[in-house]
Amino acid sequence: MGRAEEVVSMLPQHRDVIVVGASAGGVEALRTLIAGVPGDLAAAIAVVLHMPAGGTSALPQILRRFGNLPTVTASNGAPLRPGTVYVARPDHHLVLIDDEVALSHGPTENGHRPAINALFRSAALSLGPRVIGVLLSGVLDDGVAGLVAIKAQGGLVVVQDPADALYPGMPENAIRNVAADYVLPAAEIGPLLGTLTKENSVEPASSPSSLLRLENEIARDQRTSTDYQANGVGVSSGLTCPDCQGVLSELTSADGRYRCRVGHAWSVEALLEAQGGVFERALWTALRSLDEKRNLAERMCRDARQRGNERLVERYQQMADEARQAAGVLRAHLTGLPASPEPTGDG
């Protein structure tokens, strides 16, 4: 680095990039936040809201109607312009590379694409102390690891007050795991951002960890099949990925997070939730199989009776009764309703 570049790098910088993440209840929180942002904001805003992979998002139109800033759907390679809001596209990670927007189809994180962590990590790695990270209403803990990265790289962390959030899970997890600089209702965050972006950033960025660089490359779809153990940042967990059933590595320099070789990422809470969903789907599959077994056994019982074979009638009726009883217990567990006796078959 030359003397002139060194002097420039030491000059105070404005915090001119704001990254915002939200999930359940996030539309209301985002609408309130954006409505309070001043029209002369000297910073770009990038927004990720968890959304289904298919279809389109009306979020840009919603925020445009309630806010004072131009709001656009993020497009690959677009420059980050102060006073503009960039909204993630469905089924694409929104990441920042220096002062540009980038889209990727990298592996899901906590079952989401776009994922909040992917945006937050990329901003922390590329822009360091210029970044303000904002986490709003939602369940579980997507975005928390990203806030940790933003804080480590000299950025500021703002969290919606859980008492103000429709779904307080994400804000509560953030407050437990990150030393948030501000915890405020959504209505107060917009004006705060106007103030913070006028201040100089004085905290230098620390050297990014190898894990931060690696995870950012995965989100950008540059490393889609990574051996975390070989890279020294993971150990085999003995658990499987709910998305692809691959073996999960536990990331050794992170707090309770996992990655599979494909790159799917999971926090402990999201993994537990997803495994619960896998288990429930398996139970429903088992219930369907028991109902089909009962129906088939009853059909065979009727056929055996018509042929006058009482030995087979007894055998098939017993199989039908056993399947009926097992299905009743399983159905009661899945629905939360008491098992009701069903009439026995024709036998």
PDB file of N, CA and C in Angstrom, residues 164-257:
ATOM      1  N   ASP A 164     -41.754  -4.906  20.732  1.00  0.00           N
ATOM      2  CA  ASP A 164     -42.379  -4.202  19.615  1.00  0.00           C
ATOM      3  C   ASP A 164     -42.577  -5.114  18.409  1.00  0.00           C
ATOM      4  N   ALA A 165     -41.948  -6.295  18.426  1.00  0.00           N
ATOM      5  CA  ALA A 165     -41.982  -7.195  17.270  1.00  0.00           C
ATOM      6  C   ALA A 165     -43.179  -8.138  17.338  1.00  0.00           C
ATOM      7  N   LEU A 166     -43.808  -8.377  16.195  1.00  0.00           N
ATOM      8  CA  LEU A 166     -44.908  -9.340  16.144  1.00  0.00           C
ATOM      9  C   LEU A 166     -44.412 -10.736  16.492  1.00  0.00           C
ATOM     10  N   TYR A 167     -43.200 -11.045  16.071  1.00  0.00           N
ATOM     11  CA  TYR A 167     -42.553 -12.318  16.400  1.00  0.00           C
ATOM     12  C   TYR A 167     -41.186 -11.987  17.000  1.00  0.00           C
ATOM     13  N   PRO A 168     -41.029 -12.116  18.311  1.00  0.00           N
ATOM     14  CA  PRO A 168     -39.820 -11.623  18.982  1.00  0.00           C
ATOM     15  C   PRO A 168     -38.626 -12.569  18.943  1.00  0.00           C
ATOM     16  N   GLY A 169     -38.762 -13.752  18.338  1.00  0.00           N
ATOM     17  CA  GLY A 169     -37.710 -14.752  18.412  1.00  0.00           C
ATOM     18  C   GLY A 169     -36.368 -14.270  17.898  1.00  0.00           C
ATOM     19  N   MET A 170     -36.316 -13.735  16.691  1.00  0.00           N
ATOM     20  CA  MET A 170     -35.041 -13.282  16.121  1.00  0.00           C
ATOM     21  C   MET A 170     -34.447 -12.133  16.922  1.00  0.00           C
ATOM     22  N   PRO A 171     -35.214 -11.097  17.270  1.00  0.00           N
ATOM     23  CA  PRO A 171     -34.624 -10.047  18.107  1.00  0.00           C
ATOM     24  C   PRO A 171     -34.111 -10.562  19.446  1.00  0.00           C
ATOM     25  N   GLU A 172     -34.839 -11.464  20.084  1.00  0.00           N
ATOM     26  CA  GLU A 172     -34.397 -11.997  21.373  1.00  0.00           C
ATOM     27  C   GLU A 172     -33.106 -12.778  21.223  1.00  0.00           C
ATOM     28  N   ASN A 173     -33.003 -13.593  20.179  1.00  0.00           N
ATOM     29  CA  ASN A 173     -31.765 -14.341  19.947  1.00  0.00           C
ATOM     30  C   ASN A 173     -30.599 -13.411  19.665  1.00  0.00           C
ATOM     31  N   ALA A 174     -30.859 -12.340  18.932  1.00  0.00           N
ATOM     32  CA  ALA A 174     -29.795 -11.383  18.634  1.00  0.00           C
ATOM     33  C   ALA A 174     -29.282 -10.721  19.908  1.00  0.00           C
ATOM     34  N   ILE A 175     -30.191 -10.297  20.762  1.00  0.00           N
ATOM     35  CA  ILE A 175     -29.791  -9.615  21.995  1.00  0.00           C
ATOM     36  C   ILE A 175     -29.004 -10.547  22.906  1.00  0.00           C
ATOM     37  N   ARG A 176     -29.358 -11.844  22.892  1.00  0.00           N
ATOM     38  CA  ARG A 176     -28.636 -12.812  23.730  1.00  0.00           C
ATOM     39  C   ARG A 176     -27.221 -13.078  23.228  1.00  0.00           C
ATOM     40  N   ASN A 177     -27.013 -12.945  21.918  1.00  0.00           N
ATOM     41  CA  ASN A 177     -25.744 -13.385  21.350  1.00  0.00           C
ATOM     42  C   ASN A 177     -24.844 -12.272  20.839  1.00  0.00           C
ATOM     43  N   VAL A 178     -25.365 -11.067  20.729  1.00  0.00           N
ATOM     44  CA  VAL A 178     -24.589  -9.952  20.186  1.00  0.00           C
ATOM     45  C   VAL A 178     -24.738  -8.748  21.113  1.00  0.00           C
ATOM     46  N   ALA A 179     -23.667  -8.016  21.288  1.00  0.00           N
ATOM     47  CA  ALA A 179     -23.734  -6.775  22.060  1.00  0.00           C
ATOM     48  C   ALA A 179     -24.315  -5.686  21.159  1.00  0.00           C
ATOM     49  N   ALA A 180     -25.640  -5.631  21.098  1.00  0.00           N
ATOM     50  CA  ALA A 180     -26.314  -4.678  20.209  1.00  0.00           C
ATOM     51  C   ALA A 180     -26.016  -3.252  20.645  1.00  0.00           C
ATOM     52  N   ASP A 181     -25.800  -2.381  19.672  1.00  0.00           N
ATOM     53  CA  ASP A 181     -25.553  -0.976  19.976  1.00  0.00           C
ATOM     54  C   ASP A 181     -26.846  -0.233  20.296  1.00  0.00           C
ATOM     55  N   TYR A 182     -27.945  -0.677  19.663  1.00  0.00           N
ATOM     56  CA  TYR A 182     -29.234  -0.037  19.898  1.00  0.00           C
ATOM     57  C   TYR A 182     -30.325  -1.103  19.840  1.00  0.00           C
ATOM     58  N   VAL A 183     -31.279  -1.015  20.767  1.00  0.00           N
ATOM     59  CA  VAL A 183     -32.470  -1.867  20.766  1.00  0.00           C
ATOM     60  C   VAL A 183     -33.660  -0.929  20.857  1.00  0.00           C
ATOM     61  N   LEU A 184     -34.435  -0.839  19.762  1.00  0.00           N
ATOM     62  CA  LEU A 184     -35.474   0.184  19.658  1.00  0.00           C
ATOM     63  C   LEU A 184     -36.715  -0.362  18.957  1.00  0.00           C
ATOM     64  N   PRO A 185     -37.878   0.265  19.171  1.00  0.00           N
ATOM     65  CA  PRO A 185     -39.051  -0.050  18.345  1.00  0.00           C
ATOM     66  C   PRO A 185     -38.775   0.307  16.893  1.00  0.00           C
ATOM     67  N   ALA A 186     -39.459  -0.365  15.982  1.00  0.00           N
ATOM     68  CA  ALA A 186     -39.223  -0.147  14.556  1.00  0.00           C
ATOM     69  C   ALA A 186     -39.425   1.315  14.165  1.00  0.00           C
ATOM     70  N   ALA A 187     -40.386   1.988  14.781  1.00  0.00           N
ATOM     71  CA  ALA A 187     -40.678   3.386  14.434  1.00  0.00           C
ATOM     72  C   ALA A 187     -39.523   4.319  14.765  1.00  0.00           C
ATOM     73  N   GLU A 188     -38.664   3.915  15.696  1.00  0.00           N
ATOM     74  CA  GLU A 188     -37.538   4.770  16.087  1.00  0.00           C
ATOM     75  C   GLU A 188     -36.255   4.432  15.353  1.00  0.00           C
ATOM     76  N   ILE A 189     -36.237   3.292  14.643  1.00  0.00           N
ATOM     77  CA  ILE A 189     -35.008   2.881  13.967  1.00  0.00           C
ATOM     78  C   ILE A 189     -34.736   3.745  12.737  1.00  0.00           C
ATOM     79  N   GLY A 190     -35.775   4.084  11.965  1.00  0.00           N
ATOM     80  CA  GLY A 190     -35.587   4.904  10.773  1.00  0.00           C
ATOM     81  C   GLY A 190     -34.907   6.224  11.062  1.00  0.00           C
ATOM     82  N   PRO A 191     -35.438   7.047  11.981  1.00  0.00           N
ATOM     83  CA  PRO A 191     -34.760   8.302  12.317  1.00  0.00           C
ATOM     84  C   PRO A 191     -33.342   8.078  12.848  1.00  0.00           C
ATOM     85  N   LEU A 192     -33.138   7.009  13.639  1.00  0.00           N
ATOM     86  CA  LEU A 192     -31.792   6.714  14.147  1.00  0.00           C
ATOM     87  C   LEU A 192     -30.814   6.492  13.001  1.00  0.00           C
ATOM     88  N   LEU A 193     -31.235   5.768  11.975  1.00  0.00           N
ATOM     89  CA  LEU A 193     -30.346   5.507  10.847  1.00  0.00           C
ATOM     90  C   LEU A 193     -29.924   6.811  10.171  1.00  0.00           C
ATOM     91  N   GLY A 194     -30.848   7.766  10.083  1.00  0.00           N
ATOM     92  CA  GLY A 194     -30.496   9.065   9.525  1.00  0.00           C
ATOM     93  C   GLY A 194     -29.401   9.743  10.311  1.00  0.00           C
ATOM     94  N   THR A 195     -29.443   9.599  11.628  1.00  0.00           N
ATOM     95  CA  THR A 195     -28.421  10.199  12.491  1.00  0.00           C
ATOM     96  C   THR A 195     -27.096   9.457  12.377  1.00  0.00           C
ATOM     97  N   LEU A 196     -27.141   8.122  12.425  1.00  0.00           N
ATOM     98  CA  LEU A 196     -25.910   7.328  12.425  1.00  0.00           C
ATOM     99  C   LEU A 196     -25.132   7.488  11.124  1.00  0.00           C
ATOM    100  N   THR A 197     -25.830   7.642  10.011  1.00  0.00           N
ATOM    101  CA  THR A 197     -25.127   7.745   8.735  1.00  0.00           C
ATOM    102  C   THR A 197     -24.465   9.108   8.548  1.00  0.00           C
ATOM    103  N   LYS A 198     -24.735  10.034   9.430  1.00  0.00           N
ATOM    104  CA  LYS A 198     -24.052  11.334   9.370  1.00  0.00           C
ATOM    105  C   LYS A 198     -22.809  11.354  10.247  1.00  0.00           C
ATOM    106  N   GLU A 199     -22.646  10.324  11.056  1.00  0.00           N
ATOM    107  CA  GLU A 199     -21.473  10.252  11.923  1.00  0.00           C
ATOM    108  C   GLU A 199     -20.333   9.549  11.211  1.00  0.00           C
ATOM    109  N   ASN A 200     -19.115   9.809  11.664  1.00  0.00           N
ATOM    110  CA  ASN A 200     -17.959   9.121  11.111  1.00  0.00           C
ATOM    111  C   ASN A 200     -17.799   7.753  11.763  1.00  0.00           C
ATOM    112  N   SER A 201     -17.325   6.805  10.979  1.00  0.00           N
ATOM    113  CA  SER A 201     -17.007   5.486  11.502  1.00  0.00           C
ATOM    114  C   SER A 201     -15.536   5.486  11.901  1.00  0.00           C
ATOM    115  N   VAL A 202     -15.266   5.163  13.155  1.00  0.00           N
ATOM    116  CA  VAL A 202     -13.882   5.245  13.627  1.00  0.00           C
ATOM    117  C   VAL A 202     -13.310   3.888  14.002  1.00  0.00           C
ATOM    118  N   GLU A 203     -14.155   2.854  14.102  1.00  0.00           N
ATOM    119  CA  GLU A 203     -13.667   1.536  14.488  1.00  0.00           C
ATOM    120  C   GLU A 203     -13.036   0.838  13.284  1.00  0.00           C
ATOM    121  N   PRO A 204     -11.760   0.495  13.359  1.00  0.00           N
ATOM    122  CA  PRO A 204     -11.149  -0.227  12.236  1.00  0.00           C
ATOM    123  C   PRO A 204     -11.668  -1.653  12.164  1.00  0.00           C
ATOM    124  N   ALA A 205     -11.699  -2.199  10.972  1.00  0.00           N
ATOM    125  CA  ALA A 205     -12.138  -3.579  10.801  1.00  0.00           C
ATOM    126  C   ALA A 205     -11.026  -4.530  11.214  1.00  0.00           C
ATOM    127  N   SER A 206     -11.390  -5.597  11.902  1.00  0.00           N
ATOM    128  CA  SER A 206     -10.412  -6.617  12.245  1.00  0.00           C
ATOM    129  C   SER A 206     -10.181  -7.505  11.038  1.00  0.00           C
ATOM    130  N   SER A 207      -9.146  -8.327  11.090  1.00  0.00           N
ATOM    131  CA  SER A 207      -8.869  -9.235   9.987  1.00  0.00           C
ATOM    132  C   SER A 207      -9.955 -10.303   9.927  1.00  0.00           C
ATOM    133  N   PRO A 208     -10.629 -10.468   8.789  1.00  0.00           N
ATOM    134  CA  PRO A 208     -11.722 -11.449   8.707  1.00  0.00           C
ATOM    135  C   PRO A 208     -11.220 -12.864   8.962  1.00  0.00           C
ATOM    136  N   SER A 209     -12.021 -13.670   9.623  1.00  0.00           N
ATOM    137  CA  SER A 209     -11.653 -15.050   9.908  1.00  0.00           C
ATOM    138  C   SER A 209     -11.753 -15.887   8.641  1.00  0.00           C
ATOM    139  N   SER A 210     -11.059 -17.025   8.633  1.00  0.00           N
ATOM    140  CA  SER A 210     -11.142 -17.936   7.490  1.00  0.00           C
ATOM    141  C   SER A 210     -12.558 -18.481   7.340  1.00  0.00           C
ATOM    142  N   LEU A 211     -13.267 -18.663   8.467  1.00  0.00           N
ATOM    143  CA  LEU A 211     -14.637 -19.152   8.410  1.00  0.00           C
ATOM    144  C   LEU A 211     -15.545 -18.127   7.744  1.00  0.00           C
ATOM    145  N   LEU A 212     -15.385 -16.853   8.076  1.00  0.00           N
ATOM    146  CA  LEU A 212     -16.202 -15.808   7.461  1.00  0.00           C
ATOM    147  C   LEU A 212     -15.983 -15.776   5.956  1.00  0.00           C
ATOM    148  N   ARG A 213     -14.752 -15.868   5.525  1.00  0.00           N
ATOM    149  CA  ARG A 213     -14.452 -15.860   4.092  1.00  0.00           C
ATOM    150  C   ARG A 213     -15.055 -17.086   3.404  1.00  0.00           C
ATOM    151  N   LEU A 214     -14.910 -18.246   4.050  1.00  0.00           N
ATOM    152  CA  LEU A 214     -15.413 -19.485   3.474  1.00  0.00           C
ATOM    153  C   LEU A 214     -16.927 -19.462   3.329  1.00  0.00           C
ATOM    154  N   GLU A 215     -17.624 -19.033   4.374  1.00  0.00           N
ATOM    155  CA  GLU A 215     -19.089 -19.006   4.320  1.00  0.00           C
ATOM    156  C   GLU A 215     -19.583 -17.993   3.297  1.00  0.00           C
ATOM    157  N   ASN A 216     -18.859 -16.907   3.147  1.00  0.00           N
ATOM    158  CA  ASN A 216     -19.254 -15.915   2.148  1.00  0.00           C
ATOM    159  C   ASN A 216     -19.092 -16.476   0.735  1.00  0.00           C
ATOM    160  N   GLU A 217     -18.022 -17.236   0.511  1.00  0.00           N
ATOM    161  CA  GLU A 217     -17.820 -17.856  -0.798  1.00  0.00           C
ATOM    162  C   GLU A 217     -18.942 -18.859  -1.109  1.00  0.00           C
ATOM    163  N   ILE A 218     -19.388 -19.587  -0.084  1.00  0.00           N
ATOM    164  CA  ILE A 218     -20.466 -20.563  -0.294  1.00  0.00           C
ATOM    165  C   ILE A 218     -21.763 -19.851  -0.659  1.00  0.00           C
ATOM    166  N   ALA A 219     -22.088 -18.776   0.056  1.00  0.00           N
ATOM    167  CA  ALA A 219     -23.312 -18.029  -0.245  1.00  0.00           C
ATOM    168  C   ALA A 219     -23.278 -17.458  -1.657  1.00  0.00           C
ATOM    169  N   ARG A 220     -22.078 -17.118  -2.139  1.00  0.00           N
ATOM    170  CA  ARG A 220     -21.935 -16.589  -3.500  1.00  0.00           C
ATOM    171  C   ARG A 220     -21.881 -17.707  -4.540  1.00  0.00           C
ATOM    172  N   ASP A 221     -22.039 -18.951  -4.091  1.00  0.00           N
ATOM    173  CA  ASP A 221     -22.051 -20.111  -4.977  1.00  0.00           C
ATOM    174  C   ASP A 221     -20.694 -20.358  -5.615  1.00  0.00           C
ATOM    175  N   GLN A 222     -19.636 -19.970  -4.902  1.00  0.00           N
ATOM    176  CA  GLN A 222     -18.291 -20.227  -5.389  1.00  0.00           C
ATOM    177  C   GLN A 222     -17.693 -21.496  -4.787  1.00  0.00           C
ATOM    178  N   ARG A 223     -18.255 -21.939  -3.672  1.00  0.00           N
ATOM    179  CA  ARG A 223     -17.807 -23.164  -3.019  1.00  0.00           C
ATOM    180  C   ARG A 223     -19.055 -23.944  -2.633  1.00  0.00           C
ATOM    181  N   THR A 224     -19.516 -24.828  -3.496  1.00  0.00           N
ATOM    182  CA  THR A 224     -20.768 -25.529  -3.222  1.00  0.00           C
ATOM    183  C   THR A 224     -20.569 -26.918  -2.648  1.00  0.00           C
ATOM    184  N   SER A 225     -19.336 -27.415  -2.597  1.00  0.00           N
ATOM    185  CA  SER A 225     -19.077 -28.726  -2.013  1.00  0.00           C
ATOM    186  C   SER A 225     -17.773 -28.650  -1.252  1.00  0.00           C
ATOM    187  N   THR A 226     -17.873 -28.296   0.023  1.00  0.00           N
ATOM    188  CA  THR A 226     -16.690 -27.997   0.806  1.00  0.00           C
ATOM    189  C   THR A 226     -16.521 -28.987   1.932  1.00  0.00           C
ATOM    190  N   ASP A 227     -15.306 -29.475   2.128  1.00  0.00           N
ATOM    191  CA  ASP A 227     -14.994 -30.330   3.257  1.00  0.00           C
ATOM    192  C   ASP A 227     -14.515 -29.432   4.406  1.00  0.00           C
ATOM    193  N   TYR A 228     -15.408 -29.184   5.360  1.00  0.00           N
ATOM    194  CA  TYR A 228     -15.069 -28.270   6.440  1.00  0.00           C
ATOM    195  C   TYR A 228     -13.975 -28.834   7.335  1.00  0.00           C
ATOM    196  N   GLN A 229     -13.949 -30.149   7.483  1.00  0.00           N
ATOM    197  CA  GLN A 229     -12.901 -30.744   8.308  1.00  0.00           C
ATOM    198  C   GLN A 229     -11.535 -30.530   7.665  1.00  0.00           C
ATOM    199  N   ALA A 230     -11.457 -30.679   6.337  1.00  0.00           N
ATOM    200  CA  ALA A 230     -10.191 -30.482   5.643  1.00  0.00           C
ATOM    201  C   ALA A 230      -9.718 -29.042   5.765  1.00  0.00           C
ATOM    202  N   ASN A 231     -10.660 -28.105   5.858  1.00  0.00           N
ATOM    203  CA  ASN A 231     -10.297 -26.695   5.992  1.00  0.00           C
ATOM    204  C   ASN A 231     -10.067 -26.287   7.440  1.00  0.00           C
ATOM    205  N   GLY A 232     -10.194 -27.233   8.351  1.00  0.00           N
ATOM    206  CA  GLY A 232      -9.899 -26.940   9.745  1.00  0.00           C
ATOM    207  C   GLY A 232     -10.924 -26.112  10.454  1.00  0.00           C
ATOM    208  N   VAL A 233     -12.153 -26.022   9.929  1.00  0.00           N
ATOM    209  CA  VAL A 233     -13.175 -25.202  10.582  1.00  0.00           C
ATOM    210  C   VAL A 233     -14.394 -26.021  10.979  1.00  0.00           C
ATOM    211  N   GLY A 234     -14.283 -27.340  10.917  1.00  0.00           N
ATOM    212  CA  GLY A 234     -15.431 -28.157  11.279  1.00  0.00           C
ATOM    213  C   GLY A 234     -15.042 -29.556  11.690  1.00  0.00           C
ATOM    214  N   VAL A 235     -15.906 -30.180  12.488  1.00  0.00           N
ATOM    215  CA  VAL A 235     -15.743 -31.579  12.875  1.00  0.00           C
ATOM    216  C   VAL A 235     -17.061 -32.294  12.602  1.00  0.00           C
ATOM    217  N   SER A 236     -16.969 -33.568  12.256  1.00  0.00           N
ATOM    218  CA  SER A 236     -18.182 -34.330  11.962  1.00  0.00           C
ATOM    219  C   SER A 236     -19.098 -34.357  13.179  1.00  0.00           C
ATOM    220  N   SER A 237     -20.386 -34.105  12.945  1.00  0.00           N
ATOM    221  CA  SER A 237     -21.336 -34.025  14.053  1.00  0.00           C
ATOM    222  C   SER A 237     -22.131 -35.314  14.243  1.00  0.00           C
ATOM    223  N   GLY A 238     -22.131 -36.189  13.239  1.00  0.00           N
ATOM    224  CA  GLY A 238     -22.975 -37.377  13.310  1.00  0.00           C
ATOM    225  C   GLY A 238     -24.427 -37.088  12.999  1.00  0.00           C
ATOM    226  N   LEU A 239     -24.758 -35.845  12.618  1.00  0.00           N
ATOM    227  CA  LEU A 239     -26.114 -35.451  12.263  1.00  0.00           C
ATOM    228  C   LEU A 239     -26.230 -35.344  10.748  1.00  0.00           C
ATOM    229  N   THR A 240     -27.472 -35.374  10.257  1.00  0.00           N
ATOM    230  CA  THR A 240     -27.688 -35.276   8.824  1.00  0.00           C
ATOM    231  C   THR A 240     -28.447 -33.999   8.478  1.00  0.00           C
ATOM    232  N   CYS A 241     -28.211 -33.516   7.281  1.00  0.00           N
ATOM    233  CA  CYS A 241     -28.833 -32.282   6.801  1.00  0.00           C
ATOM    234  C   CYS A 241     -30.283 -32.542   6.405  1.00  0.00           C
ATOM    235  N   PRO A 242     -31.233 -31.793   6.928  1.00  0.00           N
ATOM    236  CA  PRO A 242     -32.644 -31.995   6.548  1.00  0.00           C
ATOM    237  C   PRO A 242     -32.912 -31.739   5.075  1.00  0.00           C
ATOM    238  N   ASP A 243     -32.080 -30.927   4.414  1.00  0.00           N
ATOM    239  CA  ASP A 243     -32.312 -30.603   3.012  1.00  0.00           C
ATOM    240  C   ASP A 243     -31.821 -31.684   2.063  1.00  0.00           C
ATOM    241  N   CYS A 244     -30.652 -32.274   2.354  1.00  0.00           N
ATOM    242  CA  CYS A 244     -30.058 -33.215   1.397  1.00  0.00           C
ATOM    243  C   CYS A 244     -29.652 -34.543   2.025  1.00  0.00           C
ATOM    244  N   GLN A 245     -29.840 -34.688   3.338  1.00  0.00           N
ATOM    245  CA  GLN A 245     -29.483 -35.900   4.079  1.00  0.00           C
ATOM    246  C   GLN A 245     -27.982 -36.179   4.084  1.00  0.00           C
ATOM    247  N   GLY A 246     -27.180 -35.179   3.743  1.00  0.00           N
ATOM    248  CA  GLY A 246     -25.731 -35.320   3.848  1.00  0.00           C
ATOM    249  C   GLY A 246     -25.267 -35.138   5.282  1.00  0.00           C
ATOM    250  N   VAL A 247     -24.029 -35.556   5.549  1.00  0.00           N
ATOM    251  CA  VAL A 247     -23.477 -35.438   6.898  1.00  0.00           C
ATOM    252  C   VAL A 247     -23.192 -33.965   7.206  1.00  0.00           C
ATOM    253  N   LEU A 248     -23.566 -33.540   8.406  1.00  0.00           N
ATOM    254  CA  LEU A 248     -23.325 -32.165   8.843  1.00  0.00           C
ATOM    255  C   LEU A 248     -22.012 -32.080   9.611  1.00  0.00           C
ATOM    256  N   SER A 249     -21.246 -31.038   9.343  1.00  0.00           N
ATOM    257  CA  SER A 249     -20.081 -30.705  10.144  1.00  0.00           C
ATOM    258  C   SER A 249     -20.456 -29.601  11.115  1.00  0.00           C
ATOM    259  N   GLU A 250     -20.005 -29.716  12.344  1.00  0.00           N
ATOM    260  CA  GLU A 250     -20.198 -28.647  13.316  1.00  0.00           C
ATOM    261  C   GLU A 250     -19.054 -27.663  13.170  1.00  0.00           C
ATOM    262  N   LEU A 251     -19.392 -26.402  12.951  1.00  0.00           N
ATOM    263  CA  LEU A 251     -18.361 -25.391  12.729  1.00  0.00           C
ATOM    264  C   LEU A 251     -17.674 -25.070  14.043  1.00  0.00           C
ATOM    265  N   THR A 252     -16.372 -25.318  14.106  1.00  0.00           N
ATOM    266  CA  THR A 252     -15.656 -25.246  15.383  1.00  0.00           C
ATOM    267  C   THR A 252     -15.439 -23.827  15.870  1.00  0.00           C
ATOM    268  N   SER A 253     -15.430 -22.847  14.971  1.00  0.00           N
ATOM    269  CA  SER A 253     -15.216 -21.469  15.411  1.00  0.00           C
ATOM    270  C   SER A 253     -16.514 -20.675  15.439  1.00  0.00           C
ATOM    271  N   ALA A 254     -17.638 -21.385  15.478  1.00  0.00           N
ATOM    272  CA  ALA A 254     -18.947 -20.733  15.563  1.00  0.00           C
ATOM    273  C   ALA A 254     -19.722 -21.336  16.732  1.00  0.00           C
ATOM    274  N   ASP A 255     -20.749 -20.630  17.160  1.00  0.00           N
ATOM    275  CA  ASP A 255     -21.536 -21.077  18.302  1.00  0.00           C
ATOM    276  C   ASP A 255     -22.732 -21.890  17.829  1.00  0.00           C
ATOM    277  N   GLY A 256     -22.557 -23.232  17.829  1.00  0.00           N
ATOM    278  CA  GLY A 256     -23.682 -24.104  17.510  1.00  0.00           C
ATOM    279  C   GLY A 256     -24.218 -23.944  16.119  1.00  0.00           C
ATOM    280  N   ARG A 257     -23.363 -23.990  15.100  1.00  0.00           N
ATOM    281  CA  ARG A 257     -23.839 -23.933  13.721  1.00  0.00           C
ATOM    282  C   ARG A 257     -23.253 -25.099  12.941  1.00  0.00           C
TER     283      ARG A 257
END
